[in-house]
Amino acid sequence: MSLISIQTPNVTGKKYWRSLNQLANTTEFREWVHHEFPANATEMLDGNSRRTVLKLMAASFGLAGLAACSRPVEHIFPNSAGTEADNYLPGEPFHYATVMSIAGHVTGLLVETHDGRPTKIEGNPDHPHSLGAATAIQQAIVLGMYDPDRSSKVLQGGRESTWPALESAVQKLALGDGAGLRFLSGFVSSPTLDSLRAGVLKKFPKAKWVEYEALARDNELAGANMAFGQPLYAHPKWDKAKVIVALDHDFLNLDAPTPFFTLAFSKRRRVGSDEDLDKMNRLYAVESQFSLTGANADHRLRLKGSEVRQFAIDLAAALGAMPGLNVVNNGGSADKRARFLAALAKDLKAAGPEALVVAGPRQPASVQALAALINEKLGSECVTYTKPVIDKSSSGVAALKALAGEMSAGQVSTLVMLGGNPVYSAPADLQFAVALSKVATSIHLGAEDDETAAAATWHIPEAHVLESWGDEASSEGMAAIQQPMIEPMYGGKTAAEIVSWVTTGKFTKSHDIVKNYWLPQFAASKEQGDKEQIWRKALHDGVVAASKTVEPIKVTVDAKKLASALAAEPQVAAAGIEVGFYPSSSAWDGRYANNGWLQEAPDPISKLVWGNAAMISPKMARDHKLTDGDVVSLTRGNFKMEATVMIQPGHSDDAVSIALGFGRQRCGRVGKGVGSNANLIRTTDGFYFAPGFTLAATGKREDLATTQERGTGDNQEGRPLAREGSVEEYKKNAKFVEEMAEVPEVHSIYSEFVYDKGNQWGMAIDLTSCTGCNACVVACAAENNMPVVGKDQVMRGREMHWIRMDRYYSGDENDPEVIEQPIPCMQCENAPCENVCPVQATSHSPEGLNDMAYNRCVGTRYCANNCPFKVRHFNFLNFHKHEPEIVGLVYNPDVSVRMRGVMEKCTYCVQRIEETKIKAKQDGRREIRDGEIKTACQQTCPAEAIVFGNINDPNSRVSKLKKQERNYAMLAELGIKPRTTYLAKLRNPNPELTA
Amino acid sequence: MNLDELKDKIGIGEDKVYAVMGAFTAPEDLVEGGRKIREMGYTKLDAMTPFPVHGIDEAIGVPPSKLGWLVVWFSALGCATAITLIWYVGAIDYRLVIGGKPYFDFSYTIPIAFELTVLFSAFASFYGLWVFNGLPRLYHPTFNYSQAHRASDDLFLLVIEANDPKFDAETTAEHLRSVGAGDVEVVEG
Amino acid sequence: MSAVLQDPQLMEVNPPLVRSEDYHDLTEQISGIVEGDVIKTPTKYWITLAVTASITGLLGAMLAYLLSTGIGVWGNNRPIGWAWDITNFVFWIGIGHAGTLISAILFLFRQKWRTSINRSAEAMTLFAVMCAGIFPLFHTGRPWRAYWLFPIPNTDLNLWQNFRSPLIWDVFAVSTYFTVSLLFWFTGLVPDLATLRDRTTNKVKQVIFGLLSLGWRGSARHWSHYEKAYLILAAISTPLVLSVHSIVSFDFATSVIPGWHTTIFPPYFVAGAIFSGFACVMTLLLIARWTLNLQNLITMKHLENMNKIILVTGSIVGYSYACEFFIAWYSGDIYERFTFLNRAFGPYWWAAWSMYSCNVFIPQLYWFKRMRTNLWVMFAISITTNIGMWFERFVIIATSLTRDFLPTSWGYFHPTWVDMCTFLGTIGLFLTLFLVFARFLPMIAISEVKGVLAVQKHQFSDEEVMAK
């Protein structure tokens, strides 16, 4: 990155950016870019080249600064009062409301920008699906925006071309009535794009538009179709439900790329008073892979994906929901299943209107329909159905299959692919790449120069969410405007722009497209002002008040038709090993594979980072004589892949679960070749799970990087660390939590230091509501400028996360229970780390913070050794050394970037504390209002499990929580007086099953 | 001070007699001889031996060393320095709360106080040794004695300095021979 | 090895400091080694020196790599913040203890036999402490800031040291120990330097030795002050030796980590230090005795005495191990119990058991005189003892860290090649310094041996002087 530093001696501020902009246009810079990031750059994470990690961090930002300064020319409106133009203060951050959609899950976001560069993503409190929370993936996309590996050039046949060249090429196309014209897009949730779709299909009547998502909600609609005769979205009212049954539905993590479900679910997982205890919901999970939902379930039944259908049928039968169906009792080995089923049915009946059965997106239409049926029969009031606001008739695998068929048959002359990476993500049996080669003109709009970009005749760089004008409507129609914080850094285009361009032949900027779509729909009124004002308000709020949300419709299931449909549904023989395909908690379907923050965020259950693995049960491992790290081949017909084995307690037997989104071959240097590509064995007939696989050991071994020691270190060794109990236990004896550990009276030989003045910061973490999603981990990384260290360093135990998610198994390895425990710094009042630091680099603030002076640290690591929680992290290498100055672009300017050789740790986001104190002073206030300061982890937590505040104020939320009997301090017996305390996890098991 | 005065002071100078010296081959002979010479009334005596000869001090009247006292004072100084430093740093100059411990407490001064006590004592005894001995001093008139180089090997020399009131080169040399010393010489500064 | 070594009986007939030897012969024999013409030095010496010197060069390379890249080149990780670095530090400091101990304590107890070994033992102390000092300096993340550890007024941050931290106590203890040992050693050297000065005819050497010996002329007054000073230095060194390793042990004893947080550490560490120190002196003496033919000065009696000390200290160490297990069980503390079971049967069982065998079981052979007086056996045991003591430090420091309170933060330590080469390098440095010393300075305190010789020659004491 030398050139950058040479070209930009320590000049800061706007001048600095300008010089970079000029720099960006010089030819030598372009050459340097190619030289510095060759397309086939060796994957930076191979164990023995950790330096490439540094290159990555450098690279991740190499080009970032070039356009970072240029604000969108159109007016964007910060969420904070007034426009940026009005009250712009250098250094003062602005927050902009925008929105993003992942496979139709729409979440409003609030983006913090410093001097025009996005640095941090939060949830938008005004958006009903966010309420201020955001998932790990949503927060991490800001790093993706600065990713230099993003496609930046128009490509023709994989070679660099220009926009004019593309224009002329497209003008030459004789589209006629569009007989040979096809559009392939991801899940369309943008009203504007939908209207453009209508427009283009009107102009080219014979053209077709197909929607395909590798991880979609199509089964949900199909299920409604089967049950009600029309495609409908189901809207579970999680917070209304007392008894919830999740049929292979990981709604707390993988199957819900939105904080919304967790938000609603956890409402009834908080315990303040006794009525809360009675109101607490009970969750039953039926699943194959051990999911976060399974971990939070009060009862979990492990079944293969394919066995869930029969379970649903039996459940319906047990509830008498379907005439002519009796419970099929497999007996014997299924004994646990039978007991589970019986107790569940009884519990559901009892819950009645408060019962909720949900089927996961992996489950076929029949299971979705059965869920609907059961809910109806129980008279559940916890689920409503709405018609899709955007037509979904040509969406899903079948539609893609048809398209691929047309393509192979040469019936498609022009294919426009709007986003996505079908060559990588399409089912293997479609052989999409081959089909694509038959298409004369294929235009791919994509964020990356990926597998599809290489195969298509034309490729257009796609603008990032934070760079684009657009809009997204939630499944019930709540729309929000997507506004960019900066101009597209690599001249990216949006899908809307391309579609309108193809339709009209002339290019319109997405801002105008979106605005022209919405303005006519606004009704000017006295209180709301003219349309322009409404538009501004929409931008400001991040939600369109005027958006027409659809009302729930009353529908009933035709049991008879359903029964026949069930009978008609083809059944695959359940022989051999079953493979299930899951979203990745970091790469999703592969679109986030090049994001370092996500790659390094451990999977909530397996704690796996930098890759995926073939998850198998301990029993299966013994049967096949496999251990962690063995590479196996999975074969079914012509389809074969190799994957690394990881033993997952609680996994169903004779089944393999594998995450999608890995093994990308044409990808940036972060994601290239990380993990193995499960799409190779994913076929249309076994899209989410398929039986009939053969598993064979290859004799090869591959290191898996986990953030927790495998095997040992998975359970609590009988130590009272993450404490839990049942609601019953708690009712009987609320003191059981503190009785779990004897805390001796400690008499110090010193007169102890008393903290009774002013603000005394403390934190309470409620393990009952915490689900263990990684939102806080990524939030902390983003807020506190955490470096990405790479697989090799993680394997050496050098990951830098200031807050980590500890996971413990308990009980039988086949049916374990899991408890998740977030571990930030405990801010001990008698901090063992402080006593041992020879140079006073870490000492206590009057407000009770365990401060760390980075520039005083000499790096003896004595403090880390003496920390009972091991929350101190050492910069073993200089992870920032090779970064150009523009790395600062994504970094939080309020937090210093740590150098090699110093210790670092959680600070309770001291920068936020100080910022708020200054604000308070400016308002002439002395005291800080309770809840005015939110730590990054607390702010983003969808379950509101983390509460931070002043423990010196008896009325603060945190003080109240700490007064609860569930409250305990970990390792209090050491006399360290931790400021971070935990509220024990309360499970709500069914007495019938615990007996 | 001019050169001559300096030479006078340390007893150097042409034709200036410094002492009469003689050699013994066994330490006990030296002690014996030394004692006799002293009994004759000589006071300015010294001996040069390859190793500390027991009894010689009493024999020729070398006063016992005062080094001990110096060390005692310095050890006290060392201890005080440590405690003062720690108290000043913790309680006065830079008050920081460390692990909830008080700004100053004697308990955690003990190790360093001990170490500095030892260190200061060591310096006192080491440097004291050379100061008391008027060392380093690379030249000394006794080196002019023909057998001086064997004083660090196997000879035991007796020195009767010229500034002794009873000193007279001839007679003194006689006395020295009479107590059994060999190679008796008049050594010039 | 020479025939002499292989025949212990021949040694047996040599009573300590044979009468037949006269002062001059003594001077000749000892100074001879130093004065011998450089060209005439046996080639085996130069070869050995070349090897050790190149190993020292390796150390330099490793440290340069460490400085330029960071601690990451070592295997240290989270939770194992200290591994081979501090293990080596404590190991070398431990070895450094025997020297001063032999000189000081044995001097106070008027153990005449010490005179044959104290000089080299003191030198060994200095060199060992030098090797030890390398690690605390370079194990810091930012060695160029290491001077912040000393209470020198620094303008960088105008912050002071934390005198509550055992690491600061360490800084004082170790630097004091090195300084005092150096003064002690040099004081003892001065009369012998004078001897060399008086004997040499080479002008250059005369100047060098002349300056180094500070004009020492063996005057009765010199000796009077000298003996006082030497006595005092010996007297203060003795508690110093004990304090240094006690303070080193505070690094661990004052922490909260199970396996570190133990009150037994100070005596346990001191015993261990003496144990390893004596073993190391033994190794070096046997080599010197063989290569420089000092059989009549370093006699079998001396060696046997040292073996007895090794047996005693080894048993004390063994007792400490037993104590730790008892306390862990008796305390009823789950973390404590786990740590010690994990130590013996966990992933590091191999380290623990090599330590038990080398330090406790093997030295028990010294209950038998035939073992105590067999040169081969004592050479082997002196080596195994130091291997064992290295493992003791590793077991205490690293394996306690691998598995502490929260199972989720457990880890395992894998040394890198840099770890290994750095340790090897310090061994090279130690041997190089010792070889140079052995060749260019009198390995045995000439004046002291003469003193002892005199006393033995004519049973001649202060009382007799008074009587006459």
PDB file of N, CA and C in Angstrom, chain B residues 17-21 42-47 140 142 159-168 172, chain C residues 217 221:
ATOM      1  N   VAL B  17      63.655   8.655  50.482  1.00  0.00           N
ATOM      2  CA  VAL B  17      63.455   7.312  51.015  1.00  0.00           C
ATOM      3  C   VAL B  17      62.005   7.161  51.448  1.00  0.00           C
ATOM      4  N   TYR B  18      61.389   6.035  51.030  1.00  0.00           N
ATOM      5  CA  TYR B  18      59.999   5.832  51.444  1.00  0.00           C
ATOM      6  C   TYR B  18      59.930   4.879  52.630  1.00  0.00           C
ATOM      7  N   ALA B  19      60.699   3.796  52.515  1.00  0.00           N
ATOM      8  CA  ALA B  19      60.629   2.813  53.593  1.00  0.00           C
ATOM      9  C   ALA B  19      61.755   1.816  53.487  1.00  0.00           C
ATOM     10  N   VAL B  20      61.830   1.008  54.543  1.00  0.00           N
ATOM     11  CA  VAL B  20      62.709  -0.151  54.508  1.00  0.00           C
ATOM     12  C   VAL B  20      61.834  -1.370  54.467  1.00  0.00           C
ATOM     13  N   MET B  21      62.087  -2.280  53.542  1.00  0.00           N
ATOM     14  CA  MET B  21      61.249  -3.453  53.399  1.00  0.00           C
ATOM     15  C   MET B  21      62.056  -4.722  53.462  1.00  0.00           C
ATOM     16  N   TYR B  42      58.664   0.744  66.764  1.00  0.00           N
ATOM     17  CA  TYR B  42      58.210   1.257  65.459  1.00  0.00           C
ATOM     18  C   TYR B  42      56.690   1.337  65.443  1.00  0.00           C
ATOM     19  N   THR B  43      56.163   2.380  64.813  1.00  0.00           N
ATOM     20  CA  THR B  43      54.706   2.526  64.784  1.00  0.00           C
ATOM     21  C   THR B  43      54.188   2.512  63.350  1.00  0.00           C
ATOM     22  N   LYS B  44      54.990   3.081  62.428  1.00  0.00           N
ATOM     23  CA  LYS B  44      54.504   3.176  61.037  1.00  0.00           C
ATOM     24  C   LYS B  44      54.877   1.894  60.294  1.00  0.00           C
ATOM     25  N   LEU B  45      54.105   0.846  60.562  1.00  0.00           N
ATOM     26  CA  LEU B  45      54.408  -0.463  59.961  1.00  0.00           C
ATOM     27  C   LEU B  45      53.314  -0.859  58.983  1.00  0.00           C
ATOM     28  N   ASP B  46      53.733  -1.668  58.042  1.00  0.00           N
ATOM     29  CA  ASP B  46      52.731  -2.272  57.158  1.00  0.00           C
ATOM     30  C   ASP B  46      53.273  -3.605  56.670  1.00  0.00           C
ATOM     31  N   ALA B  47      52.360  -4.419  56.183  1.00  0.00           N
ATOM     32  CA  ALA B  47      52.782  -5.715  55.641  1.00  0.00           C
ATOM     33  C   ALA B  47      52.160  -5.885  54.273  1.00  0.00           C
ATOM     34  N   HIS B 140      52.634   2.856  43.578  1.00  0.00           N
ATOM     35  CA  HIS B 140      52.947   2.990  45.001  1.00  0.00           C
ATOM     36  C   HIS B 140      54.433   2.741  45.184  1.00  0.00           C
ATOM     37  N   THR B 142      56.144   1.240  47.269  1.00  0.00           N
ATOM     38  CA  THR B 142      56.580  -0.113  47.661  1.00  0.00           C
ATOM     39  C   THR B 142      56.819  -0.976  46.439  1.00  0.00           C
ATOM     40  N   VAL B 159      56.944  -3.777  56.003  1.00  0.00           N
ATOM     41  CA  VAL B 159      57.322  -2.430  55.573  1.00  0.00           C
ATOM     42  C   VAL B 159      57.466  -1.535  56.795  1.00  0.00           C
ATOM     43  N   ILE B 160      58.591  -0.846  56.900  1.00  0.00           N
ATOM     44  CA  ILE B 160      58.760   0.152  57.964  1.00  0.00           C
ATOM     45  C   ILE B 160      58.916   1.487  57.270  1.00  0.00           C
ATOM     46  N   GLU B 161      57.915   2.330  57.383  1.00  0.00           N
ATOM     47  CA  GLU B 161      57.893   3.551  56.581  1.00  0.00           C
ATOM     48  C   GLU B 161      58.846   4.602  57.129  1.00  0.00           C
ATOM     49  N   ALA B 162      59.281   5.471  56.201  1.00  0.00           N
ATOM     50  CA  ALA B 162      60.313   6.448  56.554  1.00  0.00           C
ATOM     51  C   ALA B 162      59.768   7.536  57.470  1.00  0.00           C
ATOM     52  N   ASN B 163      58.473   7.744  57.438  1.00  0.00           N
ATOM     53  CA  ASN B 163      57.930   8.821  58.279  1.00  0.00           C
ATOM     54  C   ASN B 163      57.739   8.348  59.723  1.00  0.00           C
ATOM     55  N   ASP B 164      58.315   7.176  60.031  1.00  0.00           N
ATOM     56  CA  ASP B 164      58.272   6.699  61.421  1.00  0.00           C
ATOM     57  C   ASP B 164      59.318   7.479  62.212  1.00  0.00           C
ATOM     58  N   PRO B 165      58.919   8.076  63.383  1.00  0.00           N
ATOM     59  CA  PRO B 165      59.887   8.896  64.140  1.00  0.00           C
ATOM     60  C   PRO B 165      61.181   8.145  64.442  1.00  0.00           C
ATOM     61  N   LYS B 166      61.063   6.806  64.641  1.00  0.00           N
ATOM     62  CA  LYS B 166      62.246   6.038  65.053  1.00  0.00           C
ATOM     63  C   LYS B 166      63.079   5.619  63.830  1.00  0.00           C
ATOM     64  N   PHE B 167      62.638   6.096  62.613  1.00  0.00           N
ATOM     65  CA  PHE B 167      63.247   5.574  61.381  1.00  0.00           C
ATOM     66  C   PHE B 167      64.653   6.111  61.105  1.00  0.00           C
ATOM     67  N   ASP B 168      65.505   5.166  60.787  1.00  0.00           N
ATOM     68  CA  ASP B 168      66.833   5.546  60.279  1.00  0.00           C
ATOM     69  C   ASP B 168      67.289   4.412  59.368  1.00  0.00           C
ATOM     70  N   THR B 172      67.352   0.739  60.972  1.00  0.00           N
ATOM     71  CA  THR B 172      66.056   0.067  60.746  1.00  0.00           C
ATOM     72  C   THR B 172      66.264  -1.200  59.927  1.00  0.00           C
TER      73      THR B 172
ATOM     74  N   ARG C 217      47.875  -3.946  46.524  1.00  0.00           N
ATOM     75  CA  ARG C 217      49.239  -4.403  46.866  1.00  0.00           C
ATOM     76  C   ARG C 217      49.262  -5.270  48.102  1.00  0.00           C
ATOM     77  N   ARG C 221      46.514  -3.230  55.710  1.00  0.00           N
ATOM     78  CA  ARG C 221      45.302  -2.397  55.835  1.00  0.00           C
ATOM     79  C   ARG C 221      44.273  -2.794  54.761  1.00  0.00           C
TER      80      ARG C 221
END
